[in-house]
PDB file of C-alpha atoms in Angstrom:
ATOM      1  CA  UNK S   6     135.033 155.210 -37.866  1.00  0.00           C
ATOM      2  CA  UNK S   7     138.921 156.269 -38.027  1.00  0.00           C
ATOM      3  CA  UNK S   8     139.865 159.809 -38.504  1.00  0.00           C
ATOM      4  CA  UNK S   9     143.160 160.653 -39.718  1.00  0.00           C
ATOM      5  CA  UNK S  10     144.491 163.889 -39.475  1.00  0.00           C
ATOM      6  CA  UNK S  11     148.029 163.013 -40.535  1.00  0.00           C
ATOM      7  CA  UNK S  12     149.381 165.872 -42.588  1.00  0.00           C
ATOM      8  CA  UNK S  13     147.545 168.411 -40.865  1.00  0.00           C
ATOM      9  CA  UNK S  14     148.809 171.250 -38.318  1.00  0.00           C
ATOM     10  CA  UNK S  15     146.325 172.033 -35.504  1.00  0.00           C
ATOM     11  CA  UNK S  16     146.371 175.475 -33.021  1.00  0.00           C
ATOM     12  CA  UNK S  17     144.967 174.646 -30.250  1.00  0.00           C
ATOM     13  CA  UNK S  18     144.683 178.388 -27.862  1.00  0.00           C
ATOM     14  CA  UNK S  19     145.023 177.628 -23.538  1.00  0.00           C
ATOM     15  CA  UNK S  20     146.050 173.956 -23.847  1.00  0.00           C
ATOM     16  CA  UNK S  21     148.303 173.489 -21.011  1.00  0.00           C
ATOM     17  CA  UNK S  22     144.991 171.647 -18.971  1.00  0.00           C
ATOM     18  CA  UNK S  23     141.668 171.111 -19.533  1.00  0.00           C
ATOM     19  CA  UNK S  24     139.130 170.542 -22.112  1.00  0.00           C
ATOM     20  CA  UNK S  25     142.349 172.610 -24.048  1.00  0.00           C
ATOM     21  CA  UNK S  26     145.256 169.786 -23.169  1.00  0.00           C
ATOM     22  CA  UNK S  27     142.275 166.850 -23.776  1.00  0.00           C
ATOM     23  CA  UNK S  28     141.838 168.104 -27.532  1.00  0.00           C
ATOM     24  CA  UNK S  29     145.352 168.443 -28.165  1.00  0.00           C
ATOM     25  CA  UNK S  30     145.751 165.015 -27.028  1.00  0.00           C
ATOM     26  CA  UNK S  31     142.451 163.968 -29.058  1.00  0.00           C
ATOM     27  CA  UNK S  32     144.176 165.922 -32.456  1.00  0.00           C
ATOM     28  CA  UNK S  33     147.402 163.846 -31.887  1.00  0.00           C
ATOM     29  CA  UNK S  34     146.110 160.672 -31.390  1.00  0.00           C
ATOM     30  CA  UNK S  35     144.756 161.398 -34.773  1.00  0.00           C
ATOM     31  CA  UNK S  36     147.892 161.801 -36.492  1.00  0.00           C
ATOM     32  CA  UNK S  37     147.849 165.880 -36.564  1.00  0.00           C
ATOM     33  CA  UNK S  38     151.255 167.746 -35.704  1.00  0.00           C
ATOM     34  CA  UNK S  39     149.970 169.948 -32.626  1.00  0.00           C
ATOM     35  CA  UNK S  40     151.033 173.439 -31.481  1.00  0.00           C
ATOM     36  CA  UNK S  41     150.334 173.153 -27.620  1.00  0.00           C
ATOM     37  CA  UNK S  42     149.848 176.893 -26.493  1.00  0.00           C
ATOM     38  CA  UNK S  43     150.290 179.086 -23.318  1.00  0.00           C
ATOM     39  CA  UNK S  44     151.490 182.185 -21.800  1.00  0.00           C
ATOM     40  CA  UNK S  45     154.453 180.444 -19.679  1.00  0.00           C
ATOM     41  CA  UNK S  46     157.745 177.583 -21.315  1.00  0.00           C
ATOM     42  CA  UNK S  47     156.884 176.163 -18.039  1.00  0.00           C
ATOM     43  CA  UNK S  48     153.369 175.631 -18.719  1.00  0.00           C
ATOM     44  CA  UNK S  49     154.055 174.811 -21.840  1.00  0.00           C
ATOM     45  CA  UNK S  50     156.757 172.489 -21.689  1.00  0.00           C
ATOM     46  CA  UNK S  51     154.780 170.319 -18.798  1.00  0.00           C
ATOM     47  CA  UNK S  52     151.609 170.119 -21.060  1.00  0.00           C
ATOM     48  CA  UNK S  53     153.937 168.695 -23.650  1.00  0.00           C
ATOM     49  CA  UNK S  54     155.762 166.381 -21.202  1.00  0.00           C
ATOM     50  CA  UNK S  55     152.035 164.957 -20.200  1.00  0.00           C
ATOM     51  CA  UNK S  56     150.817 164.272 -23.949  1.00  0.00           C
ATOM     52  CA  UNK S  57     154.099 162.937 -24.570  1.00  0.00           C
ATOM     53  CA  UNK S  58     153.070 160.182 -22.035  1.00  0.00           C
ATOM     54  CA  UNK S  59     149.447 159.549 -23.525  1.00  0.00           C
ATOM     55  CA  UNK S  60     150.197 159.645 -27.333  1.00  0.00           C
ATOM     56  CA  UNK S  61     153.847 158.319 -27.612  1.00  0.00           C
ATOM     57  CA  UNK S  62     155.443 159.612 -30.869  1.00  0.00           C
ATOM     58  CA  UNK S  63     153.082 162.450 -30.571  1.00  0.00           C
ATOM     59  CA  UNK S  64     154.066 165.530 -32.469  1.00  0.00           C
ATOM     60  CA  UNK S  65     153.904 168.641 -30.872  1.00  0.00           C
ATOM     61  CA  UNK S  66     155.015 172.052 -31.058  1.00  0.00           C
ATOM     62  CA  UNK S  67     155.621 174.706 -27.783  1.00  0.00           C
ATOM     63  CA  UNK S  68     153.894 177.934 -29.001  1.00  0.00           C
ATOM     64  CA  UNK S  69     154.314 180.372 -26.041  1.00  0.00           C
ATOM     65  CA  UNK S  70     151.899 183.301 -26.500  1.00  0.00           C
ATOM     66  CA  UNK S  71     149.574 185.538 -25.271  1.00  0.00           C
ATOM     67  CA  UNK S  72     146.822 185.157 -28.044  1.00  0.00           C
ATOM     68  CA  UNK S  73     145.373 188.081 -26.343  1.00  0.00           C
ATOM     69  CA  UNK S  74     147.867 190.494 -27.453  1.00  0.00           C
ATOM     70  CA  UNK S  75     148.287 191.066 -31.232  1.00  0.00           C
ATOM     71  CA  UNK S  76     151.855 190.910 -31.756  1.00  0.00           C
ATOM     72  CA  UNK S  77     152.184 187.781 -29.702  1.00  0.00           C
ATOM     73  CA  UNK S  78     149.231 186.142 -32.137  1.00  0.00           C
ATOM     74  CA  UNK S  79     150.874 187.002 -34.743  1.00  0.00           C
ATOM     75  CA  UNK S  80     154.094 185.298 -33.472  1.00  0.00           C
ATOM     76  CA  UNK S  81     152.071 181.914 -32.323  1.00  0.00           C
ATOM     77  CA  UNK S  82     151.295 181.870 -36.185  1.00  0.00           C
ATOM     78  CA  UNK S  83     154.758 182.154 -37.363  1.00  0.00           C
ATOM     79  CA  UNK S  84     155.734 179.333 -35.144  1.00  0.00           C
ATOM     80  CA  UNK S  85     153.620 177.176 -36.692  1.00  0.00           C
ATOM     81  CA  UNK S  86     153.813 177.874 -40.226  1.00  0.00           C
ATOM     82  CA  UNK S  87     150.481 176.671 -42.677  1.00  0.00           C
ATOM     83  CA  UNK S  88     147.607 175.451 -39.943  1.00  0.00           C
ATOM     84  CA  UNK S  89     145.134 173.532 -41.237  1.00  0.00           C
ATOM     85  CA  UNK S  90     142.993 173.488 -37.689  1.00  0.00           C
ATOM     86  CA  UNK S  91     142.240 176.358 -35.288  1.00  0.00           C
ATOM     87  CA  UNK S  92     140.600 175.124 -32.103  1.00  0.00           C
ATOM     88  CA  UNK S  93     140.176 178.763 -30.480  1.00  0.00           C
ATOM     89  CA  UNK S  94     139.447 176.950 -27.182  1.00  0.00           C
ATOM     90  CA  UNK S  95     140.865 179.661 -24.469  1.00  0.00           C
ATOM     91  CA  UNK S  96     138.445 181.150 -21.702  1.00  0.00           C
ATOM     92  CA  UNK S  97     137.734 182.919 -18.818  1.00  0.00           C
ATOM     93  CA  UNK S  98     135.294 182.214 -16.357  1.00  0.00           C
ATOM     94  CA  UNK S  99     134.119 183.266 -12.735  1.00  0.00           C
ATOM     95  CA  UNK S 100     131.523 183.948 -10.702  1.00  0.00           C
ATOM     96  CA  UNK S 101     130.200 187.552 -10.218  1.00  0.00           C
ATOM     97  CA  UNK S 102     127.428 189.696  -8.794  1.00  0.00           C
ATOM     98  CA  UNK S 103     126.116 190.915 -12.114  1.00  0.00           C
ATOM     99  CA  UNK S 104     125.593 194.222 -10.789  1.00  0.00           C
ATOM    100  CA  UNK S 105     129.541 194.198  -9.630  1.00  0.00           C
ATOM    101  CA  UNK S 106     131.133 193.698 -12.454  1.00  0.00           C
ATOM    102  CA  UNK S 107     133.139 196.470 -14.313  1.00  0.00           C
ATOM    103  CA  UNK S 108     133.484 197.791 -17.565  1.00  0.00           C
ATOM    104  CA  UNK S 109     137.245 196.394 -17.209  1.00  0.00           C
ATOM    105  CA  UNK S 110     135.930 193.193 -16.330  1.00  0.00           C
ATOM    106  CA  UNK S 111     133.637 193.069 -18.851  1.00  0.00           C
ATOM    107  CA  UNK S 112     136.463 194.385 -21.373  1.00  0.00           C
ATOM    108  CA  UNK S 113     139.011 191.532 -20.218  1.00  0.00           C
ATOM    109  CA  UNK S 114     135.946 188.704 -20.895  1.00  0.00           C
ATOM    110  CA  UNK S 115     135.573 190.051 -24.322  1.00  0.00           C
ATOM    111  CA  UNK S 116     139.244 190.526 -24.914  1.00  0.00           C
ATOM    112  CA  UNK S 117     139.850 186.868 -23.849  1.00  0.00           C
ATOM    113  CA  UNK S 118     136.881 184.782 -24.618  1.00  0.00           C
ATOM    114  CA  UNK S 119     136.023 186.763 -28.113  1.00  0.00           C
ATOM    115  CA  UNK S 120     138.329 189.009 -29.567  1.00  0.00           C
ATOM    116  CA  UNK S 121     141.392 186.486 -29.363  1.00  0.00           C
ATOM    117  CA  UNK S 122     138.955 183.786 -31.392  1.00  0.00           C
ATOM    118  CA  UNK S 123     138.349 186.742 -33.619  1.00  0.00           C
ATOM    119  CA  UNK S 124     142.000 187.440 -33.859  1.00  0.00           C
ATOM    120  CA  UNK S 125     143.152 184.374 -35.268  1.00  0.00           C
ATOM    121  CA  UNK S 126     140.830 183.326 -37.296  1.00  0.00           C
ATOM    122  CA  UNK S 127     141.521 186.261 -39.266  1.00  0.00           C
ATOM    123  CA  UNK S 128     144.883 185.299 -39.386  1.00  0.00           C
ATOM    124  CA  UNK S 129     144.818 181.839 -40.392  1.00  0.00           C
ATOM    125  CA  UNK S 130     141.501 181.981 -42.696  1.00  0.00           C
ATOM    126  CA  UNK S 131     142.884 183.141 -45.834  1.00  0.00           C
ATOM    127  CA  UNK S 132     145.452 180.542 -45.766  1.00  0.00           C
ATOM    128  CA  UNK S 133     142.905 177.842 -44.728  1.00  0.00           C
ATOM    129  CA  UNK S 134     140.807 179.176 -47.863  1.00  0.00           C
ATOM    130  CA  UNK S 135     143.598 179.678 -50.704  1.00  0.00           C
ATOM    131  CA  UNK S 136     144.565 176.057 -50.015  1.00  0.00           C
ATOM    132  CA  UNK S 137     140.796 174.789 -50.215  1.00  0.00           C
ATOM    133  CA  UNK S 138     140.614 173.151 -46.794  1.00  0.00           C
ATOM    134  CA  UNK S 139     140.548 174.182 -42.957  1.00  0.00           C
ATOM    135  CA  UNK S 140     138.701 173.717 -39.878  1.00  0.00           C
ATOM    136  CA  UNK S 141     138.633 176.435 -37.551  1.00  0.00           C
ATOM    137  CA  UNK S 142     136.468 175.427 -34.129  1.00  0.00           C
ATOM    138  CA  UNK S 143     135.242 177.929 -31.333  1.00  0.00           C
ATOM    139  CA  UNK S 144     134.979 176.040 -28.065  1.00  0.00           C
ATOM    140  CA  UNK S 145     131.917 177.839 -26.403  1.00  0.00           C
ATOM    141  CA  UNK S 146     129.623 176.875 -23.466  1.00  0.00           C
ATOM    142  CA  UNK S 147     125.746 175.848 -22.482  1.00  0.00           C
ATOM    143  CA  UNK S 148     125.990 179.431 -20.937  1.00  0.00           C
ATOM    144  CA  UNK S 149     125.925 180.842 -24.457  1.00  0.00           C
ATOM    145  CA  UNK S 150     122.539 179.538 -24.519  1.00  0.00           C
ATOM    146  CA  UNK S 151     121.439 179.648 -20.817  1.00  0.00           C
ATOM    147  CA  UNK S 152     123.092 182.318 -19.487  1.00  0.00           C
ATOM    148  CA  UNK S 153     123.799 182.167 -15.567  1.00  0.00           C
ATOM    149  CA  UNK S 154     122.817 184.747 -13.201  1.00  0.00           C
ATOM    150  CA  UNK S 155     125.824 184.192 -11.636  1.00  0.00           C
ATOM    151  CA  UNK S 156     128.138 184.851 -14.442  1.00  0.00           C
ATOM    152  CA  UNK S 157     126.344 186.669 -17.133  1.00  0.00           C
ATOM    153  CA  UNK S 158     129.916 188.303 -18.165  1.00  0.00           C
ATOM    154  CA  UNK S 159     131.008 184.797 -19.078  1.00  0.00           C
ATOM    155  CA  UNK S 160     127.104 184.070 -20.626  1.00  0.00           C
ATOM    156  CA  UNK S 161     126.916 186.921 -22.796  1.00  0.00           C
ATOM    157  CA  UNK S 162     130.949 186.581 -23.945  1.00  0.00           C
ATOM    158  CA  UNK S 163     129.993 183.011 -25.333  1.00  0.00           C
ATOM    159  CA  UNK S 164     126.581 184.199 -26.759  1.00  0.00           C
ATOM    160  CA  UNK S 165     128.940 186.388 -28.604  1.00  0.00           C
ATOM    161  CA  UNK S 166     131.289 183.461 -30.142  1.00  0.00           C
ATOM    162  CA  UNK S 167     128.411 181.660 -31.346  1.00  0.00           C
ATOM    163  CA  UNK S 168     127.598 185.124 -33.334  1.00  0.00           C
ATOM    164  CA  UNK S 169     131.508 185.220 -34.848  1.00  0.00           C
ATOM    165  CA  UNK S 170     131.345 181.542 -35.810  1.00  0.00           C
ATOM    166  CA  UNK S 171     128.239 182.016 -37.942  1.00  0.00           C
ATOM    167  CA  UNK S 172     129.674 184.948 -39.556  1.00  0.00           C
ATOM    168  CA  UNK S 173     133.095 183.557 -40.267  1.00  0.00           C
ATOM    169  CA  UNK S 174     131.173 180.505 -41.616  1.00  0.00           C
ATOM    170  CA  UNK S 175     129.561 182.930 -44.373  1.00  0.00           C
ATOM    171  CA  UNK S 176     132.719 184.460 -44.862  1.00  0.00           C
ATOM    172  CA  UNK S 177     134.244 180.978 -45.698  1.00  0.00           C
ATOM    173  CA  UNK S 178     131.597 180.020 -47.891  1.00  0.00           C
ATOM    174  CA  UNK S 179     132.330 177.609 -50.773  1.00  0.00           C
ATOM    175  CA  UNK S 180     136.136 177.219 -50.205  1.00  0.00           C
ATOM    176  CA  UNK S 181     136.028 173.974 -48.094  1.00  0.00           C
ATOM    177  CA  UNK S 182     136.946 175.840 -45.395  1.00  0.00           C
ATOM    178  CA  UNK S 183     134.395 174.252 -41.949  1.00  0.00           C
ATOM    179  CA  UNK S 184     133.702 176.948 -39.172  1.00  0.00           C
ATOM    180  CA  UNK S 185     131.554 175.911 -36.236  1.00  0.00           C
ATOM    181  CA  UNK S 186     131.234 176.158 -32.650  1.00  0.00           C
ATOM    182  CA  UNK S 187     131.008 173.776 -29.742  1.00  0.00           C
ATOM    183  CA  UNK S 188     128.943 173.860 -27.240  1.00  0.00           C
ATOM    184  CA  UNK S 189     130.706 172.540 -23.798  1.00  0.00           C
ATOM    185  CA  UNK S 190     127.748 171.523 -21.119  1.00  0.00           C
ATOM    186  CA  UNK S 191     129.445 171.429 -17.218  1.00  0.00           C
ATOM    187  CA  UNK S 192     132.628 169.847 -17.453  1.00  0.00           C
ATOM    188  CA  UNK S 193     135.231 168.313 -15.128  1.00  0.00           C
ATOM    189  CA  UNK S 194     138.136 170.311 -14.841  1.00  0.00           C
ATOM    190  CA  UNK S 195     140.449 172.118 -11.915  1.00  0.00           C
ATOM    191  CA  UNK S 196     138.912 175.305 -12.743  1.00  0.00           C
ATOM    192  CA  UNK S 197     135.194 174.373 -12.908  1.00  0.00           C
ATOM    193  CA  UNK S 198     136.012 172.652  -9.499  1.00  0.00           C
ATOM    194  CA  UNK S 199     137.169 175.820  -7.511  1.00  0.00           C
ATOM    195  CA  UNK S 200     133.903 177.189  -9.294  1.00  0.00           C
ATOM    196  CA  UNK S 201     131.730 174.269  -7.669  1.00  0.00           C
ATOM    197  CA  UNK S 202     133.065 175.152  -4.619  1.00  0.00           C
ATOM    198  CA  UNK S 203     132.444 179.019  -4.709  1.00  0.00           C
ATOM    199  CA  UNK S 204     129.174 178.113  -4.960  1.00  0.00           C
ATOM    200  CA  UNK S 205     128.627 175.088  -2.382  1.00  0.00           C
ATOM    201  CA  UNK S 206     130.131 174.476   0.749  1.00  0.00           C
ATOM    202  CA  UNK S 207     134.022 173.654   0.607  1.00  0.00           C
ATOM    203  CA  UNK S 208     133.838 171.309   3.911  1.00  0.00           C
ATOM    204  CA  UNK S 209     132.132 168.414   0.663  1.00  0.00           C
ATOM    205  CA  UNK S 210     133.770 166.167  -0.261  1.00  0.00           C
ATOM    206  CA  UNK S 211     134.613 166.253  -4.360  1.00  0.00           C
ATOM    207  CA  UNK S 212     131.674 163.611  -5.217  1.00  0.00           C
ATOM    208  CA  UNK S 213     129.340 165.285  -3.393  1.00  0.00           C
ATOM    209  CA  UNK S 214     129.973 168.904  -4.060  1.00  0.00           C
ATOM    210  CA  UNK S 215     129.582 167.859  -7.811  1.00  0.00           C
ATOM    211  CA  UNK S 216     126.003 166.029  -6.696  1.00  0.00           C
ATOM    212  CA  UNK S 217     125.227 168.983  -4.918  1.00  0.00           C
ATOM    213  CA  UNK S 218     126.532 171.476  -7.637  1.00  0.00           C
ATOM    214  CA  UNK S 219     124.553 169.921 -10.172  1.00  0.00           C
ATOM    215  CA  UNK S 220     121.057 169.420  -8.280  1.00  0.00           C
ATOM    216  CA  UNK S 221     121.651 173.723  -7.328  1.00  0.00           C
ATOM    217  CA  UNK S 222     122.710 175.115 -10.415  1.00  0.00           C
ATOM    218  CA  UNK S 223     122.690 172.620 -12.982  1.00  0.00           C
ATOM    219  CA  UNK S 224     119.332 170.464 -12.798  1.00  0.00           C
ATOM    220  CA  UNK S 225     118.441 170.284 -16.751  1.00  0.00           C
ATOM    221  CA  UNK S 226     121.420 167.935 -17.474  1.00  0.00           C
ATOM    222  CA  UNK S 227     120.419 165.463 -18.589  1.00  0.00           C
ATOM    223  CA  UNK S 228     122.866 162.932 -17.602  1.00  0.00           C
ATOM    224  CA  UNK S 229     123.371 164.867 -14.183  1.00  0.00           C
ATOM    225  CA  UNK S 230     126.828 164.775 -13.868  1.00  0.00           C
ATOM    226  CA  UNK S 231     129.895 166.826 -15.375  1.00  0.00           C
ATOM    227  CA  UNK S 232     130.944 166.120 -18.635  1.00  0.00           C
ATOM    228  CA  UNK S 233     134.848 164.771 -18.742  1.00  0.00           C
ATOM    229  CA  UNK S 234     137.283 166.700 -20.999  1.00  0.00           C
ATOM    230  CA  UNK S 235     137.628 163.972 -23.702  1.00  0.00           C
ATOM    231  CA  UNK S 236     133.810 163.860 -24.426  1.00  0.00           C
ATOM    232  CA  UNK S 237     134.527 167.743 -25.456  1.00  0.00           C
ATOM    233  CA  UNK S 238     137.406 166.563 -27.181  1.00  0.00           C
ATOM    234  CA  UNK S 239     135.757 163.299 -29.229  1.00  0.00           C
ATOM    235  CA  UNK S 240     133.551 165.994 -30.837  1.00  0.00           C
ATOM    236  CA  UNK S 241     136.126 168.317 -31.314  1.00  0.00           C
ATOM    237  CA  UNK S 242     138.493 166.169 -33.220  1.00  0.00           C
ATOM    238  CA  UNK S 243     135.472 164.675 -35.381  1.00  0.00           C
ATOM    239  CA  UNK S 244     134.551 168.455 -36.615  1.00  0.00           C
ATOM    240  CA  UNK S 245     138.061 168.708 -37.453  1.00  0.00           C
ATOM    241  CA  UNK S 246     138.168 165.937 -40.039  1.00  0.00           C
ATOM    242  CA  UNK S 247     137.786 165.202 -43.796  1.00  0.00           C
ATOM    243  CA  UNK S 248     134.265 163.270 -41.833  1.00  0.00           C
ATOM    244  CA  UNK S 249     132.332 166.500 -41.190  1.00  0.00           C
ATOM    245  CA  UNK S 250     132.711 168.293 -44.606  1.00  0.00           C
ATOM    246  CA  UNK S 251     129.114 169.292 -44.740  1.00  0.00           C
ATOM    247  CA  UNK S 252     129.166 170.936 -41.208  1.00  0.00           C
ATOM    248  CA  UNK S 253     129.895 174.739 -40.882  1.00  0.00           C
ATOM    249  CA  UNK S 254     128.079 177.453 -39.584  1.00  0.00           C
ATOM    250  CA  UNK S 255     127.029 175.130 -36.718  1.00  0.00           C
ATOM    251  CA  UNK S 256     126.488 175.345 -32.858  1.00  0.00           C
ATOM    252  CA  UNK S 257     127.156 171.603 -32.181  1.00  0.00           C
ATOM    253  CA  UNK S 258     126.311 170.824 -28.430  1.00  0.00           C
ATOM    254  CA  UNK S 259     127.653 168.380 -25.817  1.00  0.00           C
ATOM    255  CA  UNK S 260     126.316 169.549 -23.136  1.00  0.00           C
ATOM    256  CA  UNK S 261     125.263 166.482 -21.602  1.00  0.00           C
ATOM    257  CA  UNK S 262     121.417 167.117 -22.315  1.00  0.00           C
ATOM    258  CA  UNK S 263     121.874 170.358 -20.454  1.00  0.00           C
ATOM    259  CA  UNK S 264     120.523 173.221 -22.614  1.00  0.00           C
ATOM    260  CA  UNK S 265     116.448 172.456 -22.748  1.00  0.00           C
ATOM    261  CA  UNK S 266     116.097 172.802 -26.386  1.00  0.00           C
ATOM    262  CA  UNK S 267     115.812 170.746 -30.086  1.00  0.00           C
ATOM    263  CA  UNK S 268     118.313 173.100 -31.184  1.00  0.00           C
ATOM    264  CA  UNK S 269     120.855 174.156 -31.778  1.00  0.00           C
TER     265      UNK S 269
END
């Protein structure tokens, strides 16, 4: 199977590390020209300086923005021109004592994890549809599904996106325009691993703190382990290709078995 994306612009929102700098890298290695996106040039211009190193010749474009903020959407658009992909992939997480959390915290996870997805898509859909093709991709979570006592803020933000991707799907209807979600099980990155160790004891060694992680709060997955960044990103960069026409409107899960469920 060989997916070419050459021709075709890509967004990708918070992909200075993580799942975020593993799909950029995924969407170059493709042949896509990439706009690699974050608040900071510093951030920014190491991110590029990294994929630079794993896709030689990649293409790649700084796009320093706050998607949360209007005006600065708006300006991460301009910088790229047409895009033909949206990967609305940027997210906050953290646990919390449910009955802690404010209505400002609650605000910011909706701000961040919802409203900036919402943002841009209704930027860059009506371009997507007037030129008949376009891929727009909501990286959400098994918590969307399952959602954690420990983080229901972060649960019910996700359950949210899954809601917005089935509606922009509709809205897209019949123009060739894909919208779908992605479901991201437990996955290895620097963030999830100063979560694993909020929740087990920080004297573990990596290894087993992810052992123990998993076995505490994590026993449906399947293959019992965290899911690495370019599994999220193989997936990713399929949905974004001519290869998944007939997919939109989806919740498409790697989640490593996790969610206990035939579908979605």
């Amino acid at each position: 199977m060989r997916i070419d994306l050459s021709g075709r612009t890509a967004l990708v929102t918070g992909s200075t590390q993580g799942i975020g700098l593993a799909i950029a890298a995924g969407l170059a290695q493709a042949g896509a020209r990439v706009g690699i996106n974050g608040r900071s040039e510093g951030r920014v211009g190491g991110a590029i300086t990294a994929l630079r190193d794993r896709v030689p010749g990649a293409d790649l474009v700084p796009v320093v923005a706050d998607v949360t903020v209007e005006i600065e959407a708006e300006h991460a658009v301009s910088e790229l021109g047409a895009v033909d992909v949206l990967v609305n992939n940027l997210g906050v997480f953290g646990a919390a004592d449910p009955l802690e959390i404010s209505d400002d915290e609650w605000r910011r996870y909706f701000d961040v994890n919802v409203l900036a997805a919402v943002r841009l898509t209704r930027l860059l859909l009506p371009g997507m549809t007037d030129r008949g093709w376009g891929r727009v991709l909501n990286i959400a979570s098994d918590s969307a599904i399952v959602t954690p006592a420990e983080m229901i803020h972060y649960g019910v933000s996700k359950t949210a996106l899954l809601g917005v991707s089935r509606g922009f799907a509709k809205a897209a209807a019949g123009t060739g325009v894909t919208v779908n979600s992605v479901i991201a099980g437990p996955t290895h990155t620097g963030g999830v691993e100063d979560f694993v160790y909020q929740l087990v004891s920080r004297d573990l060694p990596w290894e087993e703190a992810q052992r123990e992680f998993m076995r505490l709060h994590r026993p449906q997955s399947l293959i019992q382990r965290l899911i690495e960044p370019e599994e999220i990103a193989n997936m990713v960069v399929y949905l974004s290709s001519p290869l998944a026409s007939a997919t939109t409107g989806g919740a498409v899960r790697v989640d490593g078995g996790y969610v206990d469920s035939i579908l979605p």
